[in-house]
Each structure stands twice: as C-alpha cells, then as structure tokens.
XYZ file of C-alpha atoms in Angstrom:
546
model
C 116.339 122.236 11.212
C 117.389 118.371 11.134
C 117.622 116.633 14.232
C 120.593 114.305 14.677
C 120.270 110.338 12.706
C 121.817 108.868 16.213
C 118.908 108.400 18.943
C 117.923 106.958 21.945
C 114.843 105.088 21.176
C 116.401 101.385 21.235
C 117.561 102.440 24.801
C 113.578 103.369 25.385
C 112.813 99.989 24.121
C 115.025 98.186 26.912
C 114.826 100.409 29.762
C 112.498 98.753 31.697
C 114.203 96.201 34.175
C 113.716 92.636 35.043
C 112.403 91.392 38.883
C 115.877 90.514 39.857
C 117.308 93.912 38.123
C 115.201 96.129 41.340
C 118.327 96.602 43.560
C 116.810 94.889 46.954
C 116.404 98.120 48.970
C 113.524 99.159 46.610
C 111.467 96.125 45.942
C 107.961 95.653 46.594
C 108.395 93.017 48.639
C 104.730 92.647 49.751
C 101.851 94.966 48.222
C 100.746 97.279 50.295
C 97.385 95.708 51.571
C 95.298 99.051 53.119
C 91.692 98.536 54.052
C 92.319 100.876 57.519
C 91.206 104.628 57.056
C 91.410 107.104 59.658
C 88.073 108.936 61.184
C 87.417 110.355 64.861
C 91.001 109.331 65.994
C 90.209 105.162 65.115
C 91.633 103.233 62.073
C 88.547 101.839 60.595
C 88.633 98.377 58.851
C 87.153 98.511 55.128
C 85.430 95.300 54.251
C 84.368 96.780 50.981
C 85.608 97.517 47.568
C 89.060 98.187 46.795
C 91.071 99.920 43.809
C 94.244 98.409 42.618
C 97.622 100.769 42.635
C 99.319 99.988 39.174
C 102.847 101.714 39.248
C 104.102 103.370 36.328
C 107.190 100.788 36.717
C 106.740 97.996 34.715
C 108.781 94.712 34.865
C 110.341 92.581 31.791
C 108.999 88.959 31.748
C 109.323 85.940 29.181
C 105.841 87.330 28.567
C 106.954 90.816 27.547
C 106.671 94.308 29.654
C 104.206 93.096 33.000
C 102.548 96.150 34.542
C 103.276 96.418 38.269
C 100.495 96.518 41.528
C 101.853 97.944 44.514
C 98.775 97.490 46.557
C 95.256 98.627 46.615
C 93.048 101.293 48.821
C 89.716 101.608 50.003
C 86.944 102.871 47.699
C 85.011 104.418 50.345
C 81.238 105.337 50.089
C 79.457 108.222 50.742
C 78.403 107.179 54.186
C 82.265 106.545 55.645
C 83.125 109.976 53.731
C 79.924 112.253 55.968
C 81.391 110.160 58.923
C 84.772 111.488 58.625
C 83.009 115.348 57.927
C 80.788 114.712 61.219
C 83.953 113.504 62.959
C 85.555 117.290 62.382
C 82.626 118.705 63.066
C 82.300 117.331 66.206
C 86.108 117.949 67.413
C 85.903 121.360 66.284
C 82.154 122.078 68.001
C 81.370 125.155 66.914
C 84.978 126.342 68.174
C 84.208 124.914 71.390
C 85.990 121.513 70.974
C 89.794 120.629 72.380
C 91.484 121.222 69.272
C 90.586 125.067 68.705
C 90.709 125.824 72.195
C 94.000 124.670 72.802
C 96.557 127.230 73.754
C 99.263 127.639 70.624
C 102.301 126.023 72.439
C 99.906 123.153 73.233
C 99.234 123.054 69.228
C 102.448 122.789 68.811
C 103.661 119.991 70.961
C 101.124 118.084 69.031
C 102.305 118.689 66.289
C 105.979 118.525 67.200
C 104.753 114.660 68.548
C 103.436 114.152 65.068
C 107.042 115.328 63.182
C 109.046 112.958 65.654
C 106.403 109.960 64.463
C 106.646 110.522 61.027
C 110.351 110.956 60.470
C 110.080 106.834 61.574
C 108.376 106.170 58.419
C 110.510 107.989 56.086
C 111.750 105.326 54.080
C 108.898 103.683 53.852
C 106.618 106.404 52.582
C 109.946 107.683 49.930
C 109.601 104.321 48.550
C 106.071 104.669 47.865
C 106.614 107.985 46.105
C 108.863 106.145 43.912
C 106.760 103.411 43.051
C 103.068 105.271 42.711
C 104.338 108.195 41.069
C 107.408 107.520 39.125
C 109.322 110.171 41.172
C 113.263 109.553 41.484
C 114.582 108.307 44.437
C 116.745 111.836 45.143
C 113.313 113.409 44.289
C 111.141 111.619 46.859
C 113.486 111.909 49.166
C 113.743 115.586 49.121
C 109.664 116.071 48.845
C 110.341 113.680 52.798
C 112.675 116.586 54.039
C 111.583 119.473 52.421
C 107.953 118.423 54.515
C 109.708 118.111 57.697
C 111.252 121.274 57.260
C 107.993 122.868 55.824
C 107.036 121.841 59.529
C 109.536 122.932 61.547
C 109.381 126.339 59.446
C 105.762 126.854 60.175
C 106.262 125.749 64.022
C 108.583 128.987 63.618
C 106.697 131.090 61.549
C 103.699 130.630 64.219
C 105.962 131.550 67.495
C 107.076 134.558 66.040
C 103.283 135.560 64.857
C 102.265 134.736 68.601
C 104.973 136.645 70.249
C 103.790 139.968 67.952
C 100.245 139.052 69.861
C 100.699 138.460 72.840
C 100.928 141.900 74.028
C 98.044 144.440 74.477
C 97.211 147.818 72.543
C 95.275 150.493 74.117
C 93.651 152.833 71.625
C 91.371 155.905 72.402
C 90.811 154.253 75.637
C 90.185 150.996 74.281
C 92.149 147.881 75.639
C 92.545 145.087 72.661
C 94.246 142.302 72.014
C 94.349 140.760 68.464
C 95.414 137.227 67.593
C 94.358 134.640 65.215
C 91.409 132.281 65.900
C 90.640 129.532 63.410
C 87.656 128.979 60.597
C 86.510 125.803 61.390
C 86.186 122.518 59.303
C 88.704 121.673 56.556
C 88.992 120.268 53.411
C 92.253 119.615 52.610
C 92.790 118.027 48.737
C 96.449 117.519 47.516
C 97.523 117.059 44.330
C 99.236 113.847 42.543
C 102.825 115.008 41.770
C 103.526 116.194 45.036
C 100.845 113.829 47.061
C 103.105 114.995 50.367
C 104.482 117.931 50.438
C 101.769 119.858 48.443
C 99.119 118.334 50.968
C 100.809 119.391 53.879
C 101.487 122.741 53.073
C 97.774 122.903 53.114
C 97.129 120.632 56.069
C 99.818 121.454 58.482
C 98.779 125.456 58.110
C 95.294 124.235 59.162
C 95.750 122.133 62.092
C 98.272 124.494 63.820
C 96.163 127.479 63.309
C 93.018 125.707 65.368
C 91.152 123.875 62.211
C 89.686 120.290 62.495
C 90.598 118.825 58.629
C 89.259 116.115 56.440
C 92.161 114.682 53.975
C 90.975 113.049 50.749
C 93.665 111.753 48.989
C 95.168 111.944 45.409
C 95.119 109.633 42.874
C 97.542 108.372 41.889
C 99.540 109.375 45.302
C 96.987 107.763 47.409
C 99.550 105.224 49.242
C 102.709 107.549 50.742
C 99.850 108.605 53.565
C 99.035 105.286 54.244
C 102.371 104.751 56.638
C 101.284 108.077 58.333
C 98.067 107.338 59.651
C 98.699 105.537 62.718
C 101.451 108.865 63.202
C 97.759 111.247 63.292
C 96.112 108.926 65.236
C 98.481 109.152 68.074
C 99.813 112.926 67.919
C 96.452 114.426 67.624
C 92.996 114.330 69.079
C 90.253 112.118 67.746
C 88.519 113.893 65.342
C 91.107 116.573 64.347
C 92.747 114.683 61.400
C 90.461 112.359 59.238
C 92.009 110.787 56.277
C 89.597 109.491 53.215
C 89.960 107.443 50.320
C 87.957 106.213 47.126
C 86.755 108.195 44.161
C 86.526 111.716 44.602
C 83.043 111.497 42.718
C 81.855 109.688 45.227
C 83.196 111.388 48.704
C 83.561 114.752 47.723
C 80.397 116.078 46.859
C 78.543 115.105 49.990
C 81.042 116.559 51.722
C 80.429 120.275 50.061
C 76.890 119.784 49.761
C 76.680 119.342 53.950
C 77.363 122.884 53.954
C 79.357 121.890 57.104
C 82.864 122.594 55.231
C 84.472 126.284 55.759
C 87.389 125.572 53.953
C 88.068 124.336 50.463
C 91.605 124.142 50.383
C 92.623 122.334 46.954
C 95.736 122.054 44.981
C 95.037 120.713 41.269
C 92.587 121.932 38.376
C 90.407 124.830 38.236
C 87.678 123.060 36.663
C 87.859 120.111 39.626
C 87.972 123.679 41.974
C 84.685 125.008 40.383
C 83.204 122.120 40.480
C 83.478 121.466 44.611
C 82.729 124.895 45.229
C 79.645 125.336 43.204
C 78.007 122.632 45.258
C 78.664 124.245 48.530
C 74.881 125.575 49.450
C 76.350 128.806 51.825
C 79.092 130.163 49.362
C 79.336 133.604 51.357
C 80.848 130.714 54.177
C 83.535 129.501 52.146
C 86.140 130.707 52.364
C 88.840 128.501 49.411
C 92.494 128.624 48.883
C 93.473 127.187 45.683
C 96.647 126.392 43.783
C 95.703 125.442 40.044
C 97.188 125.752 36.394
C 100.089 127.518 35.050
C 101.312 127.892 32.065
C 104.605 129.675 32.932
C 106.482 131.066 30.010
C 110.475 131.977 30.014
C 111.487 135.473 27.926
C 114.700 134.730 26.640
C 116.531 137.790 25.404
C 118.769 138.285 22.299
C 122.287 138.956 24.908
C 121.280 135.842 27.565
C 123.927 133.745 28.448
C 123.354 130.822 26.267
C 124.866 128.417 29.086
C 123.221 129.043 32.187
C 119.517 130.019 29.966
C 119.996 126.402 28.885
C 120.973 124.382 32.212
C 117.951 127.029 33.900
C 115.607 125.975 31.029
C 116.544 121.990 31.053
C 115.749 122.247 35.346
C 112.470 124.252 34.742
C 111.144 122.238 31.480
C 112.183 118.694 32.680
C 112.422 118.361 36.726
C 110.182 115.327 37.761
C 109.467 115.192 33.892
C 107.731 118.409 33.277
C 104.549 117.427 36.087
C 104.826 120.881 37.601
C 102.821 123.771 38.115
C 105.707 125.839 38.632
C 107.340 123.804 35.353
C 108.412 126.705 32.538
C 106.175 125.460 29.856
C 106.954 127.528 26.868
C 109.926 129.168 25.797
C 110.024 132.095 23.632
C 113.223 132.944 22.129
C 114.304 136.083 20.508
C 114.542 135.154 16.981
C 118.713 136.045 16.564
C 119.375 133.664 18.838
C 117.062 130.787 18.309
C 118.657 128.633 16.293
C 121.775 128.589 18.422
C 119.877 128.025 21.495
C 117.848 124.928 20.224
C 120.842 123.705 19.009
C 122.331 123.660 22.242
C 118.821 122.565 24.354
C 118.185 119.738 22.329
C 121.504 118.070 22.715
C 121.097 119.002 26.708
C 118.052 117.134 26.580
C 119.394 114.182 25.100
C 121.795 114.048 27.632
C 119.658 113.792 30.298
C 119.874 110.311 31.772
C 116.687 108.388 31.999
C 115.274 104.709 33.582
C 113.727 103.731 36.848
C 113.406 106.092 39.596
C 115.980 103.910 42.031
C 119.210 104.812 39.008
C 121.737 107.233 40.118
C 121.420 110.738 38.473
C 118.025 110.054 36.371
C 116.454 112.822 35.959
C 113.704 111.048 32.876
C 111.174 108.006 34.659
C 107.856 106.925 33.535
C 105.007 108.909 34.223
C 102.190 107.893 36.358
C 99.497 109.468 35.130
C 96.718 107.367 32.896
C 97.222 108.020 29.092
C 99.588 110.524 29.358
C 101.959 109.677 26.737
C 99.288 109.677 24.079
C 97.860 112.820 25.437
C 101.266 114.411 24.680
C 101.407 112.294 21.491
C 98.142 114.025 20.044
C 99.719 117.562 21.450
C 102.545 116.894 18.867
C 100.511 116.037 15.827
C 98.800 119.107 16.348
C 101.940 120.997 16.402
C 103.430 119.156 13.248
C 100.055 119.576 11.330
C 100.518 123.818 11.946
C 104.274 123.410 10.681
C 106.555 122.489 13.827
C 109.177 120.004 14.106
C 110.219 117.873 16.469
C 114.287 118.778 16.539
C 115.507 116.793 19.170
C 116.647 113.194 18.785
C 114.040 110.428 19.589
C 111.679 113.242 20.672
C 108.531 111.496 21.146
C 109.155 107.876 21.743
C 106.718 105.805 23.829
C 107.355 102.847 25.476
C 104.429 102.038 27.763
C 104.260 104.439 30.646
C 107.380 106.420 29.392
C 107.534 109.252 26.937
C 111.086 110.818 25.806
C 110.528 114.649 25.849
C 110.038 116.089 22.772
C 111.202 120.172 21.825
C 108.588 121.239 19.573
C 110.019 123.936 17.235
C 108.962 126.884 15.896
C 105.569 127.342 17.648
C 102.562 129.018 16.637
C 99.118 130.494 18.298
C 97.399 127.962 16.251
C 98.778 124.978 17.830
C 97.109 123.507 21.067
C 100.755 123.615 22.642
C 100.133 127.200 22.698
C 97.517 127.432 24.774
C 97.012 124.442 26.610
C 99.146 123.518 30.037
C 100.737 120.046 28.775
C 102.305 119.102 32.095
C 104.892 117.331 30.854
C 107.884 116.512 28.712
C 106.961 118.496 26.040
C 109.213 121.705 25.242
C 106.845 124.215 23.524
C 109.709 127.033 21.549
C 108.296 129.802 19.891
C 110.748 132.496 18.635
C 109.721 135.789 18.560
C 111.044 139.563 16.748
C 108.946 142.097 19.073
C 108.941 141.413 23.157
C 104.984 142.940 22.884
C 104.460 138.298 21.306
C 105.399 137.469 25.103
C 104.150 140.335 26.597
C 101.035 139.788 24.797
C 100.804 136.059 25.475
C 101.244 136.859 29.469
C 98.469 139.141 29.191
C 95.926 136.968 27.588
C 96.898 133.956 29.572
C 94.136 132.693 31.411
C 97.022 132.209 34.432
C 99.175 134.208 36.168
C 101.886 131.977 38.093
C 105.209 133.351 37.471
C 107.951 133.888 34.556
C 111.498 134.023 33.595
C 113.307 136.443 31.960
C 116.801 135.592 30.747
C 119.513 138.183 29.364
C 122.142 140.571 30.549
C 120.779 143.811 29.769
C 119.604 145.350 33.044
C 117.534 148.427 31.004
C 115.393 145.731 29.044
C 115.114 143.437 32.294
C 113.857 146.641 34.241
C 111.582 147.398 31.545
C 110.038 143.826 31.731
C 109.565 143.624 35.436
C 107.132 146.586 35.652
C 104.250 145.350 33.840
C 105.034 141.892 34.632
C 104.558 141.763 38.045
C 101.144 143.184 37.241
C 100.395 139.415 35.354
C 101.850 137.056 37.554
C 103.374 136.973 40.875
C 106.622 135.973 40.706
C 109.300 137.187 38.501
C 112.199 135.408 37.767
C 115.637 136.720 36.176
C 118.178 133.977 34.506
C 116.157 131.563 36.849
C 113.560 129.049 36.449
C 110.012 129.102 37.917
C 109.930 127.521 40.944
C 108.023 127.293 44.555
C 111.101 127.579 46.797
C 112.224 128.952 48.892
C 108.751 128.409 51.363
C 108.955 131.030 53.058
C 108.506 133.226 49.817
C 104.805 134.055 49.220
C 103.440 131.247 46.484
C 100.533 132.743 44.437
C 99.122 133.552 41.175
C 96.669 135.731 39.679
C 93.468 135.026 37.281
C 92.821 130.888 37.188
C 96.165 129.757 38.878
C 95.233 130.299 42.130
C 93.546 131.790 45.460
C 95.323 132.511 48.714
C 99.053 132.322 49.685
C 100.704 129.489 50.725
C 103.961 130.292 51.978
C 105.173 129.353 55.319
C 103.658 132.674 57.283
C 100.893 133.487 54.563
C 99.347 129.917 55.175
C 99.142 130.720 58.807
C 96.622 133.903 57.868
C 94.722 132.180 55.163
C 94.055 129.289 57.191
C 92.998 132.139 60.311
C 90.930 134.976 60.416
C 92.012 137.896 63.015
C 89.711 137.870 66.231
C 90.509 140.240 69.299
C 88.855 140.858 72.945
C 88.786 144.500 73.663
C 87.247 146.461 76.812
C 86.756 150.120 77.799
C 89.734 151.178 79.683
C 88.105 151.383 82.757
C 89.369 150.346 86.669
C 86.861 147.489 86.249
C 88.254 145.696 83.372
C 92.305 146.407 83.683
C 91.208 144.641 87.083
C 89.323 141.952 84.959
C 91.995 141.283 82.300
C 94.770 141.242 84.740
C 93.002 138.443 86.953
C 92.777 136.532 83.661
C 95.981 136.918 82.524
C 97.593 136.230 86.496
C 95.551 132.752 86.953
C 95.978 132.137 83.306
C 92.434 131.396 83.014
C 91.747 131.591 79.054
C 94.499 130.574 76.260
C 93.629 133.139 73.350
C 93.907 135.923 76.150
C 97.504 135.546 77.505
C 101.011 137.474 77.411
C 102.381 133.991 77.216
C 105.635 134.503 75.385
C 106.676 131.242 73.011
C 110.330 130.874 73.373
C-alpha cells in the first residue's frame, strides 16, 4: 500500500509560532513563580531548590525554535513531605479530629465553599493546562467543567447514599443503623494528562467521605493546582488538604514507609503502583485504588459501517493526541475490509488540523512528555523492521516536541506495537481472518480496560459481548473507549486497575460501612431516641439531606 507523494511535513516544519503570533489572551505574561506549598491549612514559603516548567510550546526566534519556561515549583525534601503526612494525621486523629467527625451536610458546605472558590480561577488554571501539557484550549476547558460537575455529581451522589442511611433497621431484635465512616489518611497521586480532573476524582471522593489527604502532584501537570491552593486553604480545615511538590523519589517513599498512609490512591503506571505499595510496612492496612495501563483494542467487523467506525476510531486513537488510558490503541480489522478502511483512516488523519493548543478546531499539539517523539520513533522502526508500513502521509515527522501520528500497517505479534501501551499518536492496525486473533489478544493482555466492537450484525455482536465482558469491563459497540459518562462505573481487570471510580463507586471505595446497633430493648429505643431528639452525635441521625 503507497501512501500519498503530497504531505504535511513542511507545515510541521513551520508550525511553531513567533512571540507576537500567541493571541494576547494566552500569553505567559509572567512565569509562574511558586515557592508556596500547602501543609496544616498554611502556605509555606520554599527557600530551597526549584525545578523549571519547560512547555511543550516552543517559540520561533532569529535564533531558531526557543523552548518555553512557564515557571518553576518547589523540589521539596523529605522533611516538608513527613510534615504534610503528620499534618493529616493529626486532622484526622485517629478518627477523632474535625474533619471525620463532621456531620455529611457539614462536609458538604465545605466543599460546596471550595467549588464556589475555584470556579474564580478557571481561566487561570485552563491556561496552565494549555501551556504544561500541550492540551487544546476546548480540551482544558472541558477537563475545568467536567471537574466542577464531577463535584456537584458527587455532592449528589452522597445525599442520596445518606438519605438510604439515615433510617434504622431492626433485625431479630436488633436495632442498626449502617452508614459510611471513612479510612483515614490519603494519598492521593494524579496522573499527567489529566493533572485535574483525574486527581480529583480521587481527591474529592476522599475528602467528602471523612478522609484527611496528602496531594503530590504530577509531573508535568504540576502548575494547574498551583491557583487552587489558597481555594483549600480557605474551604477546608487545616490539615485536611495538604498539597506536595518535588520529585516523587524523594517525597513519596517516606510517606509509605511511615506506615501512617491507609490509602494509596494512584492514577498512572503499575510498575510506579508496585513500587509505593511494596514499601508500605502494614500491607494488610492498605487498602489502594488504582487506575493504570490499557491497551484497549477496537474489533472491527467485516459489515461495520465504514463511516462512523472511522470518525469513532479517529476520536478514540487521536483525542488529546493518543495520551489516554481509555485511548483505543490497536485496531484489528477483518481482513475483507482492511484495505478500504485504511484507505479511508489515513486520509481522516491527515485531515486532522494540528498547531498550538490556543488554534480553533486543533485536535494535533505537541506533546509534553520528555522524549516522547523518539520513543514513538523507535516503536516504528521496530514495526518496519517486522514488515509494516507507515501508510499515511507524513506519518512520523518530528519537529521538536511534536510528532505527526503515524498508522502503522499490517501489524504483527512480533512487533513491540503489539504488546506495548504506546500512549500516543501511533495507530497500531492489524487485520485479522478468524475473530479467536482478537479474542485471543484480549485474553492474553496483561489489561483489561475496555473494547470496541464495530459492525451491524447483532448475532456476531451478541456473540462477542459474552466472553468479553469476562476480560475487560466495559464493552463498547460502534463506540470508542472512553471514561464518560462519570457516573458509569470506571474499572478494569488484571494490571489496569483496582477499585471503581465512578461518581457513587468512589464514595464506597474511599469508605468502609460502619453501623451502631443495640438489643431492642426499652433501655436503648429510650437511648437512641434521646440521641437522635438532642441531635447529640452526627453518624447517628435521621437527618434527611434535601
């Protein structure tokens, strides 16, 4: 198959603007100077070492392509990071402290507070996310609203759970009543291509259910929190929210090693995951809730609409430039229709618009990972070595921080694209003659995120869906892989992850079920009712959350 002579590459080679090209809304007018971190409700001035923030973004001088700073952060030590871990400790106090003993309509005025403070800083912080990440400016803005509404939907989620609880059951002359009580201290670690959203829906779950939490950030997306801290400081008790910084090497480990953590709650690799929780001296205490790799992999059937498989495919290959878990990253096409579909994916590709993350309707922007694009580069060399092709035109062009996606065609077992999760804009095809080749690859996957399955015929689609939702845990039909909607429970099985985190299944992993029950006797109905009258404790209550 020969890919078309036009293509884009001298586009690549200009696409990077000048200083006075940044429309004025979106400059950098001043970097972003943080030395404050937050720890027992005080922002803390850092004296110390610092590490630079180079966006992805680079800028055309008389002295060629410049590289961008942004700002800088702290690189904390090991001493501030135990100081923030003490600080938790010490709000939560053995589930004793404010926080935990709060009633869950005071929880949620606090947090309510919070969402009011934070929706000040929105441009600010979208900005950011534009800048550190490479994320386009209709992207970043929805990862701003879809984390206020991941809010306000978990505000919801946890009235309706505390209505169901606030009533009594009286079993074989036993009174009880069963609510949620929190686990203690959290560690809350987000990852870098969603440094908001994906560490909220981690640390919102945990404050409102009663945890104290200890934030270390993401790098890169290190700087979009930095507009929020003074926004935790305000809406919640010292000591509830901490927020670190620096080199995970460094503040991590003493962190696990304490012991004092309950809760590993971590969004990124599984190795990273292992890693933490091996050092944790009381694993039986742990409890973790993980969201790791995926290698999600679309079934595309011989009778699938050609069309809407390709606009589905384009959205789950290529949104924010592949750097999803939930990204499809390898296709396998039923061999009668394979060349006709690469034929028609390829050109889709090369219609996709790309440049800076500010330009109307680009969907391509530099990535802001270190060394990505010759990461990718050395996944393609594999694949050409085993017999593949590029077939898309320019597939593969660099130009600093910016790689063109590339459709790798036909694919093999023997090539690294295979196996290994590129997370990126590299298009993996592999056609196939016998449905047991995806089946098969699904199977022996080390992950177990979700799937696609594209085609008309319901009897083959039915026949798919059984065994598949045995692999992963989320089945899509003519649809890419995504997390959406949140209140949808967002798993996987094997190494992709541990614990739900939709809206209501974050409430329960970040809680553990806890009741006060008494003998049915004159004694204690007389006892629970004087509680419950003077409203003298706030887990045992018929308050009703309106």
């Amino acid at each position: 198959m020969n890919a078309p002579i036009i293509t884009p590459s001298h586009t690549v080679e200009s696409m990077f603007p000048t200083a006075d090209q940044i429309p004025e809304a979106f400059r950098i007018k001043t970097p972003i100077n943080q030395r404050e971190y937050l720890i027992n409700g005080e922002l803390r001035h850092w004296d110390g070492e610092v590490e630079e923030v180079i966006s992805p973004i680079h800028i055309q001088t008389d002295q060629g392509l410049v590289a961008t700073k942004i700002g800088h952060f702290p690189l904390l030590s090991e001493q501030e990071s135990l100081a923030a871990l003490n600080a938790a400790v010490t709000a939560y106090n053995r589930g004793r402290g404010v926080w935990p003993t709060l009633s869950v309509a005071q929880r949620i005025e606090h947090l309510q507070d919070f969402t009011y403070r934070m929706q000040e800083q929105r441009d600010e912080v979208v900005n950011i996310l534009m800048w550190e990440i490479g994320k386009s400016y209709a992207d970043s803005q929805k990862e701003f609203e879809r984390t206020l509404d991941y809010i306000r939907d978990t505000i919801d989620a946890l009235k309706n759970l505390d209505r169901v609880s606030s009533r009594f059951e009286i079993v074989e002359g036993v009174i009880g009543q069963i609510r949620r009580a929190p686990l203690g201290v959290v560690l809350c670690m987000g990852p870098s291509n969603y440094p908001l959203n994906e560490t909220f829906t981690l640390l919102i779950p945990a404050l409102i259910m009663g945890n104290t939490v200890v934030v270390k950030t993401p790098r890169p997306g290190t700087l979009p929190l930095y507009p929020l801290q003074s926004a935790f400081q305000k809406a919640f008790p010292p000591g509830v929210v901490n927020i670190i910084y620096g080199s995970g090497r460094t503040v991590t480990p003493p962190l696990m090693a304490s012991g004092l953590v309950d809760v590993l709650a971590f969004i990124g690799s599984s190795r990273a995951a292992n890693s933490l929780e091996k050092q944790h001296p009381k694993l039986n205490r742990l409890r973790t809730i993980y969201g790791l790799e995926a290698k999600n992999p679309a079934i595309i059937l011989p009778d699938a609409d050609l069309n809407l498989t390709v606009k589905e495919c384009i959205l789950g290959t290529l949104s924010y430039n592949g750097q999803r878990c939930t990204a499809l990253k390898i296709l396998f096409v039923h061999r009668q229709i394979a060349e006709a579909f690469i034929e028609q994916f390829r050109l889709a590709v090369n219609n996709l618009k790309f440049g800076m993350p500010w330009d109307e309707g680009v969907t391509l922007t530099p990535l802001a990972e270190p060394g990505k694009p010759q990461y990718l580069t050395e996944l393609l060399e594999d694949a050409k070595k085993f017999g593949a092709e590029v077939v898309n035109a320019g597939g593969g062009t660099i130009r600093e921080t910016f790689f063109y996606p590339a459709v790798v065609y036909p694919v093999t077992d023997q090539m690294r694209l295979y196996h290994e999760e590129q997370f990126g804009p590299v298009i993996p095809v592999m056609p196939y003659d016998d449905l047991e080749t995806p089946i098969n690859y699904i199977v022996n996957s080390n992950y177990g995120q979700q799937v696609s399955i594209f085609g008309q015929d319901t009897e083959a689609i039915a026949a798919l869906i059984d065994p598949l939702v045995n692999q992963v845990c989320r089945v899509n039909i003519n649809s890419q892989c995504q997390r959406g909607p949140d209140t949808f429970p967002f798993t996987g099985r094997k190494d992709s992850a541990e614990g739900t985190l939709s809206v209501s299944d974050a409430l329960r992993s970040f809680s553990i079920r806890t009741l006060v029950a008494a003998k049915e006797t004159d004694l204690n109905k007389s006892l629970i009712t004087q509680i419950l009258k003077e409203r003298q404790s706030n887990f045992l209550s018929t308050d009703f959350i309106l």
